[in-house]
């Protein structure tokens, strides 16, 4: 009789259940679905994968925690049902949808998978990037809340007093059919066929949600409360003769204020989740951590009118501590890691906050970071030392306590690009510099050498000076590169084997405006005693001369008529090579002569000014 009735209930369940992919409001994500499997699934080859025993245990522990809140007996895990559960989950992923009656035309169809789909809660997530992989326990949250499922069948399956065992499946992958989303995750909770728990010694005779101290995460205050009666504690199939048609519901808060009841719904005998009856309703203005008393009167239970009273308080008093976090990035023992890395871990089940510790030693004395208020599952570091080994670990916390530590991982930072230099001299917009100024900057952290550029325009196109490999923190501009009375711009960057810094700021300076104020001393020797460049010239030209013996030297410029135009040099000079600039911007175009008078005699040369 019991077996025949089960098939009746199962048939109704298949026909009437509404399948939905719920998205939990506080959804928590992982970053790599491989962590959930001993052998990851492959939808392309229709391989369902092998789920880790630790994931099955996490589901079992959480389901039993929920059942203990309701005063229900613990359930066990049936490994014999794994094949159906995994095959059903694989089919949902391959076809990018949930259905309790998949047919043989489905991708990756198997009779085993179809049997699993027919007797399971189903859950699905769709997403486009692998940053949003759901955790396994998310399915339990969503089935218990059962948003948008008015019958609340998924919830009722998990807290069915007669449930004795279950199996669980999970599959992640890419659908084999066209889909709006790139990736799909499906989970299944196979309860059909496991309703054999002996409840003869059960002290209660109803199941309600929420009930007594109830986890906040398992109830949506805007959705349905529910209540089911069990008058026969031996034969679950007999609990169909419960009538709520004339039942009344009264709710009061802890100040004895009436709570408004609305959207009362009856689901008496459809067999959702193997529970034959259910009264559900919504209540206005519910709050967390506030006690409410529920009184339900005039319930016709197998021909007898009965009243029920219970209380609930949405809090996390009985919440289990989180699981240990699983570290993700950087990989353990990674090298050449940035000095500003982001630490990442897969979120721990039931975690609210995390504690992150980073240290340069494995016993974590004098840690570089110890932050116990991290609300995300990643943590950004900055300013770590280059070429240094660091150790890190993470723990998780919630109102139920703190997890253990994750395993300790390490990483070693690589070298870093040098800091950008700060320019010291010339000062900003400094005037009256020589034609061979010294450019000075501060030493940059991690710099091996420097690169200097000098240009007329502040976009440094083209450059007058573009020199690399400077190992000092100064550079003297060579003679013959700059002209009198002109603006120039300069900048510097630091270089090492990792890369280059950004350029320093752009600083302007201006050279001296007097062509006779400075006589530049040139290194080396020249083949002629007296020459100039450029020649012809359009505005200014450099006159280079050689003094063989120390003594008085005079250098004059004449026009083509022999009239003296300017005296460029009139001073005692040591032997050596010199340069002085002649500014032709104040004279007309034509041919000019310049003469040098010294103890060696008179030297004459010619230059041409053009426009």
PDB file of C-alpha atoms in Angstrom, residues 6-7 60 68 82 140 192 227 262 344 367 385 391 439 442 459 480 490 520 538 567 577:
ATOM      1  CA  UNK A   6       4.451   6.647  -3.384  1.00  0.00           C
ATOM      2  CA  UNK A   7       4.085   6.215  -7.138  1.00  0.00           C
ATOM      3  CA  UNK A  60      24.726  16.676   4.417  1.00  0.00           C
ATOM      4  CA  UNK A  68      17.846  19.923  13.862  1.00  0.00           C
ATOM      5  CA  UNK A  82      25.135   9.625  -6.971  1.00  0.00           C
ATOM      6  CA  UNK A 140      20.274  24.693  -0.190  1.00  0.00           C
ATOM      7  CA  UNK A 192      12.364  10.737  -4.069  1.00  0.00           C
ATOM      8  CA  UNK A 227       3.079  25.129   8.210  1.00  0.00           C
ATOM      9  CA  UNK A 262      -2.083  38.328   3.793  1.00  0.00           C
ATOM     10  CA  UNK A 344      42.155  35.815  -3.716  1.00  0.00           C
ATOM     11  CA  UNK A 367      52.923  40.457  10.276  1.00  0.00           C
ATOM     12  CA  UNK A 385      59.402  44.696  -0.916  1.00  0.00           C
ATOM     13  CA  UNK A 391      53.479  33.980   3.655  1.00  0.00           C
ATOM     14  CA  UNK A 439      71.009  68.799 -14.924  1.00  0.00           C
ATOM     15  CA  UNK A 442      67.385  62.724  -6.987  1.00  0.00           C
ATOM     16  CA  UNK A 459      56.450  67.662 -26.452  1.00  0.00           C
ATOM     17  CA  UNK A 480      77.541  73.000 -29.108  1.00  0.00           C
ATOM     18  CA  UNK A 490      64.256  68.670 -20.023  1.00  0.00           C
ATOM     19  CA  UNK A 520      82.673  77.864 -23.678  1.00  0.00           C
ATOM     20  CA  UNK A 538      69.948  82.044 -40.420  1.00  0.00           C
ATOM     21  CA  UNK A 567      83.835  92.219 -30.149  1.00  0.00           C
ATOM     22  CA  UNK A 577      89.643  75.048 -27.568  1.00  0.00           C
TER      23      UNK A 577
END
